[in-house]
Amino acid sequence: MVAPSLKLQDLIEEIRGAKTQAQEREVIQKECAHIRASFRDGDPVHRHRQLAKLLYVHMLGYPAHFGQMECLKLIASSRFTDKRVGYLGAMLLLDERHDAHLLITNSIKNDLSQGIQPVQGLALCTLSTMGSAEMCRDLAPEVEKLLLQPSPYVRKKAILTAVHMIRKVPELSSVFLPPCVHLLHERHHGILLGTITLITELCERSPAALRHFRKVVPQLVQILRTLVTTGYSTEHSISGVSDPFLQVGGHSSKTMTNTSPLSSTQVATNTDTSRNAGNAVLFETVLTIMDIRSAAGLRVLAVNILGRFLLNSDRNIRYVALTSLLRLVQSDHSAVQRHRPTVVDCLQETDASLSRRALELSLALVNSSNVRAMMQELQAFLESCPPDLRADCASGILLAAERFAPTKRWHIDTILHVLTTAGTHVRDDAVANLTQLIGGAQELHAYSVRRLYNALAEDISQQPLVQVAAWCIGEYGDLLLEGNCEEIEPLQVDEEEVLALLEKVLQSHMSLPATRGYALTALMKLSTRLQGDNNRIRQVVSIYRSCLDVELQQRAVEYDTLFRKYDHMRAAILEKMPLVERDGPQADEEAKESKAAAQLSEAAPAPTEPQASQLLDLLDLLDGASGDAQHPPPLDPSPGGALVYLLDLPCAPPPPAPIPDLKVFEREGVQLNLSFIRPPENPALLLITATATNSSEGDVTDFICQAAVPKSLQLQLQAPSGNTVPARGGLPITQLFRILNPNKAPLRLKLRLTYNHFHQSVQEIFEVNNLPVESWQ
Amino acid sequence: MIQAILVFNNHGKPRLVRFYQRFPEEIQQQIVRETFHLVLKRDDNICNFLEGGSLIGGSDYKLIYRHYATLYFVFCVDSSESELGILDLIQVFVETLDKCFENVCELDLIFHMDKVHYILQEVVMGGMVLETNMNEIVAQIEAQNRLEKSELLAWGL
């Protein structure tokens, strides 16, 4: 045997003694050589020490794979010391991708059935950390036996191992389901904690388990109650308690709503918030209230608790409060609005995590009434925020401006401000959006071009701004030189100044090739707009005929030719551009739809052929309309237009209709009714509200309704109120159809329903007969 | 679920590295380095939650950390864990270390890396919280240490 090996402590001393990285490597390499030799010699007495050293070295980042077999030998040894290190090594070095890991299965089996408690604990720990699917299947019976052992130490470990096994091998759920209810009767907190995790995992995997556990909900609430009312023995039992509340609440629905409000308020009022643990429980309470379908009063209570947390001096609390409010803002918008000032204050935080959350929440809180104030705050934030948040902030502001802009001028101002402050961080389509917006607002042409000219004169480095400004100056240069604009101070702009500015842009090294292209085209357009002669422009254009950039060169040559040979056509070619339709997204949507239809017909196997062709039939009827519920097009700010797009905001309920309602579908208790309204101010418009109700014993889920009308009509489907109708007269789903029928063509309507009912998926396609004549005449 | 538990000092040297999801060795080291850089930038009076780095997982993962004297204790968790609860857990872990080592300091963690692993195994198992009661944990550790000591004596080591 070589010289007596170092103890772990001594090795560490040596490594720390090394002054440089190279020295450290040397020490470690020498020691690893010793270790390898010792492993080869097979010395059983010191093996555990060698492996411990190897694990240390592994943590520092050095290779340690040659220790894998030694782990196996150590685990198989009978001494606790050996097993301890061996199992640790297995957890750190082995993984399911190496075949070697299967070899420890037998050792684990022996240890689980015959070992003393600490050994059983070690084995379970290893199994839950690196157990592969095969190992889990082999060892499931052993673990199951251990679940019912008297010792709480082993049981709690066995429970968590069971959770890991279910994650790896979902079929084992059936094995571990029966003991759960029994385990809930335990008083030991560790066991309860583990059991709750196990039940959560089971419920997530299978709805059958969920039903099974719904029965134990009252029991869990009881546990919670006792813990709350009798006070806390150790502060950390609280963290264990917060779990039953959250997890179960998240999964059960109606059964919970009756019993939990009482518990929620009790917990909320009794919890001592001076300790962090108390706050944690309160948060979990709030989250549970959000997850289950609570009464409105309870939800307001939750929001108020979160609002209180926002004012807390502890930043962690504020962070969690902001995160939770973000989750709530979709469903309880008005309640969260009340805390808007506090949220906006959080924007000023120096803490990056907090300000990011505050930004997200602020953007979610913008609506049409507070948009001006919020935009001011957000723009102020944009100027001072850290660079990684700039892009998000800029795009958020632009999106919100698109949705809620009160006037066009305000919209243009806002975009302009964003471009000047954070020009380099905006999305690529911002330029296109702005040019289109300006183009559409004829009354604001003079205003926009002046503002842009001023901005450009100050700073030519922000590329999106320069591009838009160049385009505007080109298009509306004549308005710029007129000098009259009542909205901003009159400014005398000289022709020469304008040309000089554009030339500056062209020559600047900061300008991108695309920007140069814009500037060159603008110069060309100015040749028709300006009064003076075009020598200067012709000069610049001819210089660029030999530019290295191919695009610029091509443009310059074309423009030059325009001057020389086709001068008579120049004015006509360079006229003002007509308004560009927002084609882009629309064209994409139509392409997507036709692709989807093509894929459906190709990929569908024989039995689903008829459905696919029926879908195609529906799409035929849909030709020209703006699409069915599956492909909502994006929101378009441009006003009017014959095509209407889906709106995000819910529509107000239509006024009572004189046209009688029509029941169009009934099957096993599920009914679909249509009600019709023709608003008097718009005779071509027909509003149909489809209501789906459920009087059966089973829930209806994933309910989707699609509709199609003949080509001469236009159909728009708004988003349904939901896609689930609970059993026995639960909340129905309503969906609004807007039909434009300017030619008063006879109304035909074809509907396609798909939903899940009594664990079967149902699909129905039918044409609606007996449509009342008043709906289209 | 807890994805990883990392303990390193103010210079980035790892003192405890435990992953509950499989990563190859080089990636593990990279994660330690990246986490260190992220955590180092944080001021002392801002909140203890960080959106995680790109290596250890997507947008679902957060880093929850606490700074004690010369050491950073970082837990990387996914969204199913309560953030404040994990903060508490870190406190429990450190207090347990304190009890087991008697006024624990960085040197204890350096020289007794294996013991720290054993203590951690009693608190977090397979990425899930096992036990939060400090007395229970300490009792178990002491029982195991006694067992080991008696064995070593028997073998004359």
XYZ file of C-alpha atoms in Angstrom, chain A residues 127-740:
614
model
C -33.846 6.893 -4.409
C -35.754 10.147 -4.400
C -32.821 12.101 -5.758
C -31.586 9.930 -8.591
C -34.052 7.098 -8.927
C -34.770 6.291 -12.541
C -38.017 4.850 -13.847
C -36.820 1.236 -13.733
C -35.544 1.590 -10.207
C -38.799 3.127 -9.107
C -40.823 0.314 -10.569
C -38.629 -2.287 -8.888
C -38.662 -0.682 -5.509
C -42.243 0.534 -5.278
C -43.428 -2.366 -3.079
C -40.681 -1.726 -0.542
C -41.472 1.939 -0.336
C -45.136 1.171 0.064
C -44.404 -1.037 3.034
C -42.372 1.681 4.646
C -45.265 4.102 4.381
C -47.027 2.246 7.127
C -44.114 1.742 9.468
C -44.471 3.111 12.979
C -41.407 5.347 12.889
C -42.294 8.854 11.707
C -38.752 9.510 10.496
C -38.871 6.740 7.955
C -42.460 7.373 7.001
C -42.000 10.979 6.076
C -39.053 10.073 3.893
C -41.011 7.265 2.306
C -43.832 9.649 1.458
C -41.576 12.071 -0.382
C -39.901 9.195 -2.172
C -43.356 8.144 -3.295
C -43.868 11.615 -4.769
C -40.695 11.272 -6.782
C -41.737 7.827 -7.961
C -45.080 9.061 -9.161
C -43.356 11.822 -11.082
C -41.131 9.298 -12.812
C -43.678 6.539 -13.292
C -47.233 7.877 -13.266
C -48.745 4.380 -13.252
C -47.599 3.954 -9.673
C -50.249 6.433 -8.576
C -52.654 3.575 -7.968
C -50.198 1.992 -5.576
C -49.795 5.057 -3.444
C -53.333 6.339 -3.416
C -54.874 4.141 -0.697
C -52.441 4.938 2.129
C -52.936 8.675 1.735
C -56.162 9.074 3.604
C -54.797 7.047 6.469
C -51.696 9.214 6.605
C -53.757 12.338 6.959
C -54.727 11.274 10.438
C -51.176 11.670 11.631
C -50.293 14.449 13.993
C -46.652 14.620 13.070
C -46.053 17.714 11.004
C -43.349 16.256 8.858
C -45.656 13.439 7.816
C -48.502 15.830 7.143
C -46.290 18.012 4.999
C -45.183 15.058 2.960
C -48.685 13.688 2.636
C -50.000 16.965 1.334
C -47.284 17.019 -1.301
C -48.169 13.471 -2.260
C -51.846 14.227 -2.536
C -51.123 17.292 -4.637
C -48.997 15.273 -7.002
C -51.664 12.587 -7.279
C -54.371 15.124 -7.947
C -52.328 16.805 -10.612
C -51.851 13.526 -12.431
C -55.348 12.124 -12.480
C -58.853 13.512 -12.110
C -59.978 10.261 -10.498
C -57.655 10.934 -7.605
C -59.015 14.434 -7.398
C -62.515 13.154 -6.893
C -61.272 10.720 -4.307
C -59.650 13.432 -2.288
C -62.445 15.882 -2.478
C -64.017 13.893 0.322
C -61.159 14.596 2.666
C -61.322 18.334 2.196
C -63.369 18.923 5.365
C -60.770 16.984 7.282
C -58.009 19.196 5.977
C -59.930 22.301 6.852
C -60.319 20.895 10.332
C -56.584 20.389 10.629
C -56.067 23.943 9.524
C -58.590 25.240 12.015
C -57.037 23.460 14.950
C -53.637 24.781 14.072
C -54.900 28.309 13.726
C -56.964 28.440 16.870
C -54.704 26.648 19.284
C -51.737 28.815 18.556
C -48.404 27.841 17.186
C -45.933 25.661 19.007
C -42.996 26.212 16.726
C -43.127 28.935 14.173
C -42.254 26.543 11.440
C -45.239 24.388 11.752
C -46.908 27.293 10.028
C -45.093 26.766 6.789
C -46.369 23.243 6.845
C -49.895 24.386 7.405
C -49.921 26.858 4.615
C -49.603 23.970 2.226
C -52.849 22.143 2.916
C -54.708 25.337 2.451
C -53.175 26.230 -0.834
C -52.883 22.895 -2.497
C -56.279 21.532 -1.773
C -57.939 24.835 -2.311
C -56.396 24.967 -5.704
C -57.932 21.715 -6.773
C -61.319 21.346 -5.263
C -63.961 23.748 -6.355
C -67.435 23.912 -5.026
C -67.009 21.817 -1.933
C -64.377 24.208 -0.731
C -66.224 27.437 -1.233
C -68.618 26.847 1.618
C -66.168 25.935 4.285
C -63.205 27.992 3.334
C -64.500 31.556 3.604
C -64.763 31.080 7.316
C -61.287 29.652 7.550
C -59.797 32.251 5.255
C -61.066 35.140 7.302
C -60.026 33.420 10.488
C -56.544 32.869 9.225
C -56.368 36.356 7.852
C -57.322 37.968 11.119
C -55.488 35.695 13.501
C -52.160 35.514 11.813
C -49.430 37.453 13.450
C -47.809 39.415 10.671
C -44.814 40.585 12.628
C -42.927 37.448 11.760
C -42.001 36.393 8.289
C -43.703 33.050 8.769
C -46.963 34.799 9.496
C -46.673 36.771 6.319
C -46.018 33.617 4.381
C -49.259 32.104 5.618
C -51.162 35.235 4.796
C -49.829 35.130 1.273
C -50.843 31.553 0.834
C -54.300 32.475 2.055
C -54.507 35.192 -0.537
C -53.351 32.873 -3.268
C -55.917 30.298 -2.290
C -58.676 32.863 -2.347
C -57.576 33.716 -5.835
C -57.448 30.123 -7.005
C -60.800 28.906 -5.791
C -63.999 30.524 -6.818
C -64.510 32.757 -3.828
C -67.249 35.241 -3.195
C -66.554 38.770 -4.330
C -66.186 40.046 -0.791
C -63.437 37.579 -0.090
C -61.566 38.522 -3.221
C -61.712 42.180 -2.272
C -60.332 41.194 1.109
C -57.483 39.413 -0.655
C -56.697 42.423 -2.801
C -56.750 44.688 0.222
C -54.355 42.460 2.072
C -52.039 42.639 -0.897
C -52.440 46.391 -0.981
C -51.417 46.556 2.644
C -48.372 44.479 1.849
C -47.401 46.927 -0.844
C -46.868 49.536 1.818
C -44.739 47.264 3.952
C -41.177 48.391 4.406
C -39.780 44.931 3.782
C -38.924 44.707 0.115
C -39.497 40.973 -0.048
C -43.084 41.440 1.000
C -43.570 44.110 -1.599
C -42.127 41.904 -4.296
C -44.444 39.033 -3.508
C -47.376 41.431 -3.282
C -46.646 42.810 -6.751
C -46.341 39.316 -8.190
C -49.655 38.246 -6.691
C -51.420 41.409 -7.825
C -50.239 40.717 -11.348
C -52.026 37.386 -11.202
C -55.152 39.025 -9.879
C -55.321 41.916 -12.289
C -57.009 39.928 -15.034
C -59.935 38.842 -12.921
C -60.377 41.628 -10.378
C -59.312 44.601 -12.394
C -61.304 47.235 -10.539
C -60.160 46.098 -7.109
C -56.538 46.261 -8.135
C -57.033 49.683 -9.725
C -57.589 51.122 -6.280
C -53.954 50.453 -5.481
C -52.652 51.998 -8.638
C -50.903 54.971 -6.969
C -48.914 52.660 -4.727
C -47.927 50.475 -7.647
C -46.776 53.486 -9.605
C -44.695 54.580 -6.637
C -42.938 51.244 -6.716
C -41.662 52.148 -10.159
C -39.245 54.477 -8.461
C -37.559 51.628 -6.653
C -33.854 51.209 -7.103
C -34.314 47.466 -6.739
C -34.344 45.946 -10.220
C -36.609 42.997 -9.388
C -39.178 45.257 -7.784
C -39.224 47.814 -10.549
C -39.628 45.106 -13.164
C -42.666 43.722 -11.389
C -44.037 47.196 -10.860
C -43.612 47.897 -14.582
C -45.496 44.770 -15.596
C -48.280 45.537 -13.190
C -48.491 49.179 -14.224
C -48.769 48.221 -17.861
C -51.551 45.793 -17.007
C -53.405 48.495 -15.102
C -53.575 50.994 -17.946
C -57.100 51.496 -19.161
C -58.932 54.153 -21.100
C -59.688 56.337 -18.109
C -56.245 56.549 -16.579
C -54.190 56.336 -19.736
C -52.915 59.901 -19.788
C -51.752 59.914 -16.201
C -50.228 56.464 -16.455
C -48.413 57.314 -19.662
C -46.828 60.301 -18.019
C -45.551 58.149 -15.184
C -44.355 55.437 -17.526
C -42.573 57.880 -19.800
C -40.831 59.414 -16.807
C -39.827 55.901 -15.819
C -38.552 55.175 -19.319
C -36.120 58.045 -19.063
C -34.570 56.826 -15.866
C -34.928 53.074 -15.967
C -32.065 50.591 -16.243
C -31.235 49.481 -19.795
C -32.541 45.933 -19.546
C -36.020 47.201 -18.737
C -36.029 49.822 -21.482
C -37.116 47.557 -24.292
C -39.997 46.129 -22.292
C -41.074 49.539 -21.111
C -40.937 51.045 -24.583
C -42.939 48.275 -26.208
C -45.397 48.308 -23.316
C -45.972 52.024 -23.700
C -46.445 51.724 -27.446
C -48.935 48.881 -27.065
C -50.919 50.691 -24.421
C -50.904 53.842 -26.541
C -52.297 51.855 -29.453
C -55.094 50.436 -27.399
C -56.158 53.452 -25.416
C -55.031 56.576 -27.274
C -57.657 59.262 -26.641
C -56.644 61.355 -29.647
C -54.415 60.847 -32.629
C -52.287 63.785 -31.729
C -51.663 62.406 -28.263
C -50.789 59.093 -29.832
C -48.279 60.650 -32.194
C -46.806 62.705 -29.359
C -46.415 59.629 -27.208
C -44.710 57.595 -29.891
C -42.460 60.513 -30.674
C -41.465 60.811 -27.063
C -40.693 57.119 -26.816
C -38.612 57.278 -29.954
C -36.551 60.174 -28.712
C -35.981 58.663 -25.284
C -35.458 55.024 -26.088
C -35.234 54.906 -29.833
C -32.756 52.105 -30.044
C -34.895 49.780 -27.919
C -38.163 49.882 -29.802
C -39.429 47.012 -31.922
C -38.831 47.017 -35.646
C -42.413 47.617 -36.639
C -42.665 50.819 -34.621
C -41.438 52.807 -37.626
C -43.984 51.282 -39.928
C -46.756 51.824 -37.389
C -45.891 55.449 -36.917
C -45.666 56.246 -40.610
C -48.993 54.616 -41.173
C -50.517 56.466 -38.273
C -49.255 59.808 -39.471
C -50.313 59.056 -43.007
C -53.828 58.390 -41.795
C -54.161 61.567 -39.807
C -54.397 64.164 -42.514
C -55.101 67.072 -40.215
C -51.950 66.366 -38.316
C -49.525 66.230 -41.223
C -48.231 69.736 -40.695
C -47.941 69.230 -36.977
C -46.143 65.915 -37.264
C -43.660 67.072 -39.826
C -42.721 70.090 -37.749
C -42.277 68.108 -34.583
C -40.230 65.525 -36.372
C -38.096 68.134 -38.068
C -37.306 69.748 -34.740
C -36.498 66.402 -33.165
C -34.290 65.448 -36.085
C -32.455 68.737 -36.019
C -31.494 68.068 -32.441
C -30.377 64.521 -32.676
C -29.700 62.257 -35.648
C -28.483 59.218 -33.758
C -31.753 57.439 -32.924
C -32.381 55.395 -36.021
C -36.140 54.759 -35.826
C -36.714 58.440 -35.201
C -34.487 59.440 -38.088
C -36.250 57.067 -40.411
C -39.698 58.336 -39.572
C -38.561 61.942 -39.700
C -36.913 61.488 -43.073
C -40.023 59.846 -44.470
C -42.238 62.627 -43.151
C -40.044 65.406 -44.431
C -40.038 63.764 -47.811
C -43.811 63.367 -47.929
C -44.879 66.617 -46.390
C -41.928 68.885 -47.064
C -44.184 71.471 -48.607
C -46.188 71.770 -45.401
C -42.985 72.184 -43.458
C -41.912 75.136 -45.534
C -45.285 76.828 -45.470
C -44.608 77.930 -41.958
C -48.165 77.926 -40.664
C -49.143 75.573 -37.967
C -51.343 76.730 -35.147
C -50.407 73.939 -32.801
C -46.774 74.723 -32.262
C -44.657 77.817 -32.511
C -44.209 79.045 -36.029
C -40.811 78.235 -37.298
C -39.245 79.618 -40.391
C -37.616 76.741 -42.116
C -35.402 77.358 -45.030
C -35.200 75.030 -47.996
C -31.475 74.925 -47.726
C -31.699 73.954 -44.064
C -33.923 71.021 -44.846
C -31.642 69.784 -47.571
C -28.607 70.268 -45.373
C -30.212 68.208 -42.629
C -31.018 65.343 -44.945
C -27.523 65.417 -46.356
C -26.169 65.297 -42.834
C -28.201 62.179 -42.185
C -26.910 60.635 -45.382
C -23.315 61.279 -44.531
C -23.399 60.487 -40.823
C -21.534 57.363 -39.801
C -24.271 56.656 -37.286
C -26.897 56.107 -39.961
C -27.802 52.563 -40.878
C -28.076 51.673 -44.571
C -31.849 51.543 -44.235
C -31.867 55.041 -42.801
C -29.733 56.284 -45.656
C -32.224 54.784 -48.045
C -35.030 56.710 -46.373
C -33.046 59.931 -46.526
C -32.188 59.540 -50.183
C -35.783 58.867 -51.131
C -36.875 61.848 -49.061
C -34.451 64.068 -50.927
C -35.869 62.852 -54.198
C -39.429 63.562 -53.129
C -38.440 67.042 -52.041
C -37.317 67.754 -55.578
C -40.982 68.029 -56.535
C -42.157 69.668 -53.344
C -39.663 72.476 -53.113
C -39.775 75.707 -55.019
C -36.145 76.228 -55.760
C -34.077 74.515 -58.409
C -32.905 70.988 -57.885
C -29.212 71.307 -58.478
C -28.246 70.483 -54.963
C -30.432 67.424 -54.947
C -29.181 66.273 -58.309
C -25.644 66.640 -57.058
C -26.206 64.489 -54.017
C -28.013 61.843 -56.005
C -25.265 61.588 -58.564
C -22.626 61.240 -55.823
C -24.400 58.191 -54.536
C -24.404 56.534 -57.907
C -21.049 55.110 -56.999
C -21.826 54.296 -53.394
C -20.521 50.996 -52.087
C -23.866 49.959 -50.655
C -25.735 48.212 -53.440
C -29.202 49.271 -52.381
C -28.236 52.930 -52.190
C -26.390 52.731 -55.446
C -29.397 51.243 -57.178
C -31.680 53.912 -55.830
C -29.304 56.684 -56.758
C -28.935 55.425 -60.306
C -32.679 55.127 -60.702
C -33.293 58.575 -59.336
C -30.595 60.061 -61.486
C -32.128 58.496 -64.558
C -35.422 59.946 -63.447
C -33.846 63.397 -63.524
C -32.176 62.952 -66.849
C -34.410 60.961 -69.091
C -37.817 60.888 -67.491
C -38.089 64.338 -66.035
C -41.610 64.716 -67.339
C -42.762 61.794 -65.241
C -40.961 62.867 -62.111
C -43.777 64.824 -60.562
C -46.271 62.048 -61.073
C -44.002 59.370 -59.684
C -43.091 61.343 -56.609
C -46.612 62.322 -55.627
C -47.829 61.911 -52.082
C -48.337 58.305 -51.115
C -51.847 56.979 -50.574
C -52.697 55.542 -47.185
C -51.181 52.108 -46.778
C -53.659 49.496 -45.578
C -52.592 47.571 -42.522
C -52.294 44.506 -44.733
C -49.521 42.763 -42.993
C -51.194 40.961 -40.125
C -54.387 40.398 -42.109
C -52.538 38.698 -44.927
C -50.745 36.525 -42.400
C -54.007 35.475 -40.794
C -55.540 34.477 -44.080
C -52.411 32.585 -45.035
C -52.475 30.820 -41.681
C -56.095 29.852 -42.091
C -55.631 28.407 -45.545
C -52.523 26.572 -44.376
C -54.406 25.197 -41.408
C -57.193 24.027 -43.666
C -54.714 22.394 -46.007
C -52.957 20.649 -43.136
C -56.230 19.421 -41.742
C -57.258 17.848 -45.007
C -53.866 16.237 -45.600
C -53.015 14.990 -42.155
C -56.447 13.715 -41.111
C -56.738 9.892 -41.276
C -59.799 8.251 -42.814
C -62.294 8.348 -39.916
C -61.861 12.041 -39.404
C -62.060 12.793 -43.131
C -65.716 13.851 -43.037
C -65.001 16.254 -40.171
C -62.110 17.817 -41.991
C -64.116 18.301 -45.134
C -66.933 19.725 -43.090
C -64.490 22.161 -41.569
C -63.446 23.092 -45.072
C -67.102 23.608 -45.864
C -67.332 25.979 -42.954
C -64.272 27.804 -44.167
C -65.769 28.075 -47.648
C -68.680 29.894 -46.207
C -66.301 31.992 -44.204
C -64.450 33.199 -47.273
C -63.873 36.911 -47.008
C -64.963 37.234 -43.401
C -62.470 37.932 -40.690
C -62.119 34.437 -39.402
C -63.503 32.035 -36.866
C -62.915 31.853 -33.162
C -59.722 29.865 -33.504
C -57.624 32.544 -35.228
C -58.316 35.954 -33.756
C -56.506 38.695 -35.719
C -54.569 41.335 -33.768
C -56.124 44.584 -32.711
C -56.087 47.346 -35.352
C -56.178 50.959 -34.243
C -57.134 52.405 -37.616
C -60.722 53.456 -37.492
C -63.578 52.161 -39.593
C -62.963 49.799 -42.429
C -65.444 47.232 -43.604
C -63.621 44.438 -41.777
C -64.077 44.492 -38.035
C -61.534 42.854 -35.778
C -61.917 41.083 -32.473
C -61.963 43.420 -29.519
C -60.245 42.594 -26.260
C -62.684 44.389 -24.046
C -65.925 42.592 -23.189
C -68.923 43.868 -25.001
C -71.763 45.401 -23.017
C -74.881 43.206 -23.070
C -77.175 44.153 -25.957
C -80.581 45.709 -25.144
C -83.660 43.438 -25.081
C -84.689 42.251 -28.529
C -88.103 42.180 -30.073
C -87.054 39.202 -32.269
C -87.957 35.921 -30.563
C -85.196 33.654 -29.249
C -84.469 30.405 -30.962
C -83.398 27.129 -29.448
C -81.088 25.546 -31.991
C -79.502 22.600 -30.261
C -80.241 20.166 -27.485
C -78.440 17.025 -26.488
C -78.438 15.232 -23.159
C -79.240 18.317 -21.205
C -76.901 20.653 -23.069
C -78.753 23.407 -24.882
C -77.776 26.217 -27.200
C -80.060 29.218 -27.596
C -79.725 32.127 -29.958
C -81.123 35.569 -29.313
C -81.214 38.262 -31.976
C -80.867 42.018 -31.869
C -80.939 44.538 -34.709
C -79.704 47.861 -33.428
C -81.894 50.623 -34.915
C -78.970 52.919 -35.727
C -77.304 50.312 -37.904
C -79.808 48.324 -39.957
C -77.171 46.181 -41.638
C -75.913 44.843 -38.332
C -77.283 41.804 -36.600
C -76.104 40.782 -33.147
C -76.630 37.180 -32.146
C -75.963 36.032 -28.602
C -75.426 32.305 -28.317
C -76.045 30.924 -24.849
C -75.013 27.416 -23.874
C -76.685 25.923 -20.790
C -76.304 22.608 -19.038
C -79.053 20.957 -17.054
C -77.445 17.513 -16.952
C -75.490 15.905 -14.146
C -72.106 16.207 -15.825
C -69.955 19.250 -16.538
C -69.388 20.442 -20.048
C -65.758 21.379 -20.691
C -63.670 22.707 -23.591
C -66.761 24.083 -25.226
C -66.021 25.686 -28.573
C -68.621 27.101 -30.930
C -67.759 28.028 -34.501
C -70.049 29.612 -37.022
C -70.181 30.249 -40.731
C -72.392 32.422 -42.932
C -72.788 32.776 -46.701
C -70.266 34.784 -48.681
C -72.399 37.855 -49.023
C -72.508 38.362 -45.288
C -69.706 39.163 -42.900
C -69.330 37.412 -39.599
C -67.311 38.309 -36.569
C -67.137 36.110 -33.484
C -66.220 37.637 -30.178
C -64.443 35.696 -27.471
C -66.816 33.506 -25.457
C -67.339 34.181 -21.774
C -65.667 30.881 -20.960
C -65.439 27.301 -22.118
C -66.936 25.371 -19.221
C -70.574 24.987 -18.238
C -70.893 23.328 -14.843
C -73.560 20.704 -14.276
C -77.063 21.249 -12.970
C -77.676 24.686 -14.313
C -74.230 26.163 -13.766
C -73.103 29.470 -15.198
C -73.828 29.380 -18.950
C -71.384 30.374 -21.667
C -72.363 33.322 -23.836
C -70.796 34.315 -27.089
C -71.597 37.216 -29.336
C -71.740 37.004 -33.136
C -71.765 40.180 -35.191
C -73.147 39.794 -38.677
C -73.060 42.541 -41.282
